[in-house]
Every structure is written in structure tokens, then in C-alpha cells.
Amino acid sequence: MADPDSAKTLTGLLNGIAQGTYYGNSEITDDLLKSELYPEVPVDQFRALLDKMKGLIKTKKQGGITAEQAAVIAKFWKNHKTKIKENMITQTRWENSLKGMNWRIDLKSQSSLPNQENAPVAIVEMEIGKNDKESDFLYLEFNETKINHMIKQLTAVEEQLTALTQST
């Protein structure tokens, strides 16, 4: 019989909860966790343990548990915190995001405007989309005036971010 307080089985339960709740693995069900980890524990006792562990994962409060369970939960969060956070952000993102960006500086070889030939231009390629969908590509061309304007705007954004991070 699996010991409900065993570190190994509790780690397995926490990993299973994370797989089903945060990583979107629909194959991990409560029934599978019971049959694989706690086959001889009564259903009501397993449900109580499962609900307790789900609540602890969601709130990270550790009242009403043994020292061994607290150590297992602390180790679980140490190993999974970043990945769970990234998965939750990805799952809740509604809009597209910047997946990649490339740029280069070229000399303009043709122009409809006089005196624009052989002027330096920045060419920017941005990959925009969601992680699980096909991306769109955006191509931009900037002359020196537009680049200087963009640098001023980015500098202003950077200053605001610095001010915000220093105030918190």
C-alpha cells in the first residue's frame, strides 16, 4: 500500500496535478493519479488529499500539513515555479506577441525621391504570432530620420521602466 505521506508518492501527486492543471496534459486525471499512486487508499481519503494538495499548489499556504509534506511542496515549487508561470502566461495571452526579430543596415539603391540613393536604411523583420499558431512577418524600412525618432521613443520608454523599477 502506498503511504499517503511518502515523499515519493506525494511528489508524484504534485507533478500529476501540475501536468493536468498547468501544463494542459488532459491524459492526467484524478482517477489515473489514484490508480497509479494510491491504489489501496479509500476514494474519500484520496479525494481529501487531492483537494488539499490542489489548494496548497494554488495558494502556496502550508498550514495543516506535516513537515515532510511541506518539504516536498517546497521542493516542488522550487522545481516548477518558473515553468508553471510561463505556461500560465502563454495560456492566458489573447494577443499575438513578438516571437523574433532580425535587422540589418543597407544602402538604398533606388528611390523615388532625389538625393536618396546610397542613403543608409535599416531593414527590420519581425515575426509576430502565438506559440501554437503560424506566424506573420512584418517588414519595415527606416531612414535615418525615422531611426533617430524611434531611438528617442525607446529611450523614453527605457527611462520610464527604470523609474518604475526603482520605485518598487
C-alpha positions as a printed NumPy array, in Angstrom:
array([[  0.   ,   0.   ,   0.   ],
       [  1.313,   3.457,  -0.891],
       [  1.925,   5.628,   2.132],
       [ -0.04 ,   8.911,   1.619],
       [  2.733,  10.793,   3.407],
       [  5.584,   9.23 ,   1.402],
       [  7.727,  11.904,  -0.258],
       [  7.928,   9.92 ,  -3.49 ],
       [  4.177,   9.414,  -3.887],
       [  3.42 ,  12.972,  -2.793],
       [  5.909,  14.303,  -5.356],
       [  4.2  ,  12.159,  -7.983],
       [  0.808,  13.549,  -6.961],
       [  2.031,  17.166,  -7.129],
       [  3.637,  16.556, -10.522],
       [  0.416,  14.977, -11.767],
       [ -1.65 ,  17.908, -10.535],
       [  0.735,  20.312, -12.284],
       [  0.583,  18.308, -15.521],
       [ -3.202,  18.304, -15.549],
       [ -3.782,  21.831, -14.255],
       [ -0.916,  23.95 , -15.585],
       [  0.676,  22.065, -18.479],
       [ -2.569,  21.105, -20.22 ],
       [ -1.957,  17.352, -20.211],
       [ -5.518,  16.004, -20.449],
       [ -4.328,  12.401, -20.01 ],
       [ -3.574,  13.071, -16.342],
       [ -6.863,  12.628, -14.488],
       [ -7.696,  12.322, -10.823],
       [ -8.619,   8.664, -11.394],
       [ -5.251,   7.977, -13.042],
       [ -3.407,   9.592, -10.135],
       [ -5.354,   7.484,  -7.639],
       [ -4.856,   4.22 ,  -9.52 ],
       [ -1.127,   4.81 , -10.113],
       [ -0.09 ,   6.417,  -6.824],
       [ -2.673,   5.472,  -4.198],
       [ -4.442,   2.299,  -5.401],
       [ -5.235,   0.984,  -1.911],
       [ -6.267,   4.281,  -0.305],
       [-10.051,   4.721,   0.026],
       [-11.594,   7.105,  -2.515],
       [-12.778,   9.623,   0.081],
       [ -9.338,   9.743,   1.727],
       [ -7.651,  10.2  ,  -1.677],
       [-10.133,  12.967,  -2.644],
       [ -9.381,  14.778,   0.625],
       [ -5.622,  14.544,  -0.01 ],
       [ -6.025,  15.568,  -3.669],
       [ -8.182,  18.591,  -2.791],
       [ -5.761,  19.593,  -0.058],
       [ -2.74 ,  19.385,  -2.401],
       [ -4.56 ,  21.267,  -5.207],
       [ -5.4  ,  24.006,  -2.728],
       [ -1.82 ,  24.154,  -1.487],
       [ -0.451,  24.409,  -5.03 ],
       [ -2.826,  27.243,  -5.872],
       [ -2.285,  29.246,  -2.671],
       [  1.158,  28.059,  -1.56 ],
       [ -0.135,  28.172,   2.032],
       [  1.312,  25.369,   4.087],
       [ -0.89 ,  25.156,   7.17 ],
       [ -2.24 ,  21.805,   8.345],
       [  0.409,  19.609,   6.741],
       [  3.319,  17.606,   8.058],
       [  6.912,  18.791,   7.909],
       [  7.671,  16.128,   5.275],
       [  4.752,  17.294,   3.114],
       [  5.918,  20.903,   3.494],
       [  9.414,  19.919,   2.349],
       [  8.026,  18.076,  -0.697],
       [  5.814,  21.037,  -1.616],
       [  8.711,  23.489,  -1.207],
       [ 10.898,  21.325,  -3.464],
       [  8.057,  21.029,  -5.987],
       [  7.664,  24.827,  -6.183],
       [ 11.406,  25.315,  -6.474],
       [ 11.478,  22.976,  -9.481],
       [  8.227,  24.058, -11.194],
       [  7.603,  27.72 , -10.337],
       [  9.155,  29.238, -13.479],
       [  7.701,  26.683, -15.889],
       [  4.199,  26.939, -14.385],
       [  4.352,  30.737, -14.532],
       [  5.454,  30.674, -18.193],
       [  2.719,  28.17 , -19.099],
       [  0.039,  30.22 , -17.356],
       [  1.156,  33.382, -19.16 ],
       [  1.157,  31.563, -22.509],
       [ -2.308,  30.089, -21.885],
       [ -3.812,  33.43 , -20.91 ],
       [ -2.251,  35.514, -23.687],
       [ -5.012,  36.602, -26.075],
       [ -2.984,  38.782, -28.381],
       [ -0.075,  37.971, -30.626],
       [  3.425,  38.559, -29.356],
       [  6.819,  39.216, -30.865],
       [  8.451,  35.826, -31.445],
       [ 11.574,  37.032, -33.203],
       [ 13.258,  39.994, -34.811],
       [ 16.102,  40.444, -37.314],
       [ 17.561,  43.647, -38.688],
       [ 20.278,  44.876, -40.989],
       [ 21.611,  48.125, -42.443],
       [ 21.602,  48.519, -46.226],
       [ 22.318,  51.255, -48.705],
       [ 19.3  ,  52.341, -50.703],
       [ 19.978,  51.65 , -54.392],
       [ 16.789,  53.14 , -55.838],
       [ 14.496,  55.883, -54.647],
       [ 11.597,  57.91 , -55.948],
       [ 12.976,  60.915, -54.085],
       [ 16.032,  62.831, -55.302],
       [ 19.274,  62.546, -53.303],
       [ 18.039,  59.392, -51.509],
       [ 20.19 ,  56.885, -53.395],
       [ 23.075,  55.357, -51.418],
       [ 21.475,  56.567, -48.159],
       [ 21.651,  54.1  , -45.255],
       [ 18.395,  52.383, -44.302],
       [ 17.562,  49.947, -41.55 ],
       [ 15.501,  46.937, -42.576],
       [ 13.654,  45.195, -39.749],
       [ 11.861,  41.835, -39.966],
       [  9.532,  40.921, -37.091],
       [  7.906,  37.545, -36.527],
       [  4.554,  38.018, -34.8  ],
       [  2.167,  35.297, -33.653],
       [  1.09 ,  32.899, -30.959],
       [  3.212,  29.961, -29.86 ],
       [  0.872,  27.32 , -31.235],
       [ -0.073,  29.055, -34.494],
       [  1.607,  30.047, -37.718],
       [  3.412,  33.387, -37.549],
       [  3.019,  36.528, -39.608],
       [  6.052,  38.528, -40.711],
       [  6.246,  42.305, -40.708],
       [  8.931,  44.037, -42.777],
       [  9.853,  47.652, -42.009],
       [ 12.299,  50.058, -43.608],
       [ 13.607,  53.095, -41.713],
       [ 15.646,  56.012, -42.993],
       [ 17.985,  57.943, -40.693],
       [ 15.291,  60.417, -39.561],
       [ 12.856,  57.653, -38.618],
       [ 15.58 ,  55.712, -36.801],
       [ 16.506,  58.774, -34.721],
       [ 12.826,  59.31 , -33.861],
       [ 12.436,  55.649, -32.837],
       [ 15.601,  55.806, -30.687],
       [ 14.189,  58.836, -28.836],
       [ 10.924,  56.981, -28.171],
       [ 12.711,  53.828, -26.991],
       [ 14.909,  55.923, -24.705],
       [ 11.782,  57.485, -23.168],
       [ 10.27 ,  54.034, -22.616],
       [ 13.505,  52.797, -21.043],
       [ 13.609,  55.804, -18.693],
       [ 10.007,  55.174, -17.616],
       [ 10.728,  51.486, -16.982],
       [ 13.824,  52.376, -14.964],
       [ 11.814,  54.854, -12.897],
       [  9.095,  52.241, -12.26 ],
       [ 11.529,  49.523, -11.216],
       [ 13.372,  51.887,  -8.877],
       [ 10.133,  52.999,  -7.195],
       [  9.047,  49.43 ,  -6.349]])
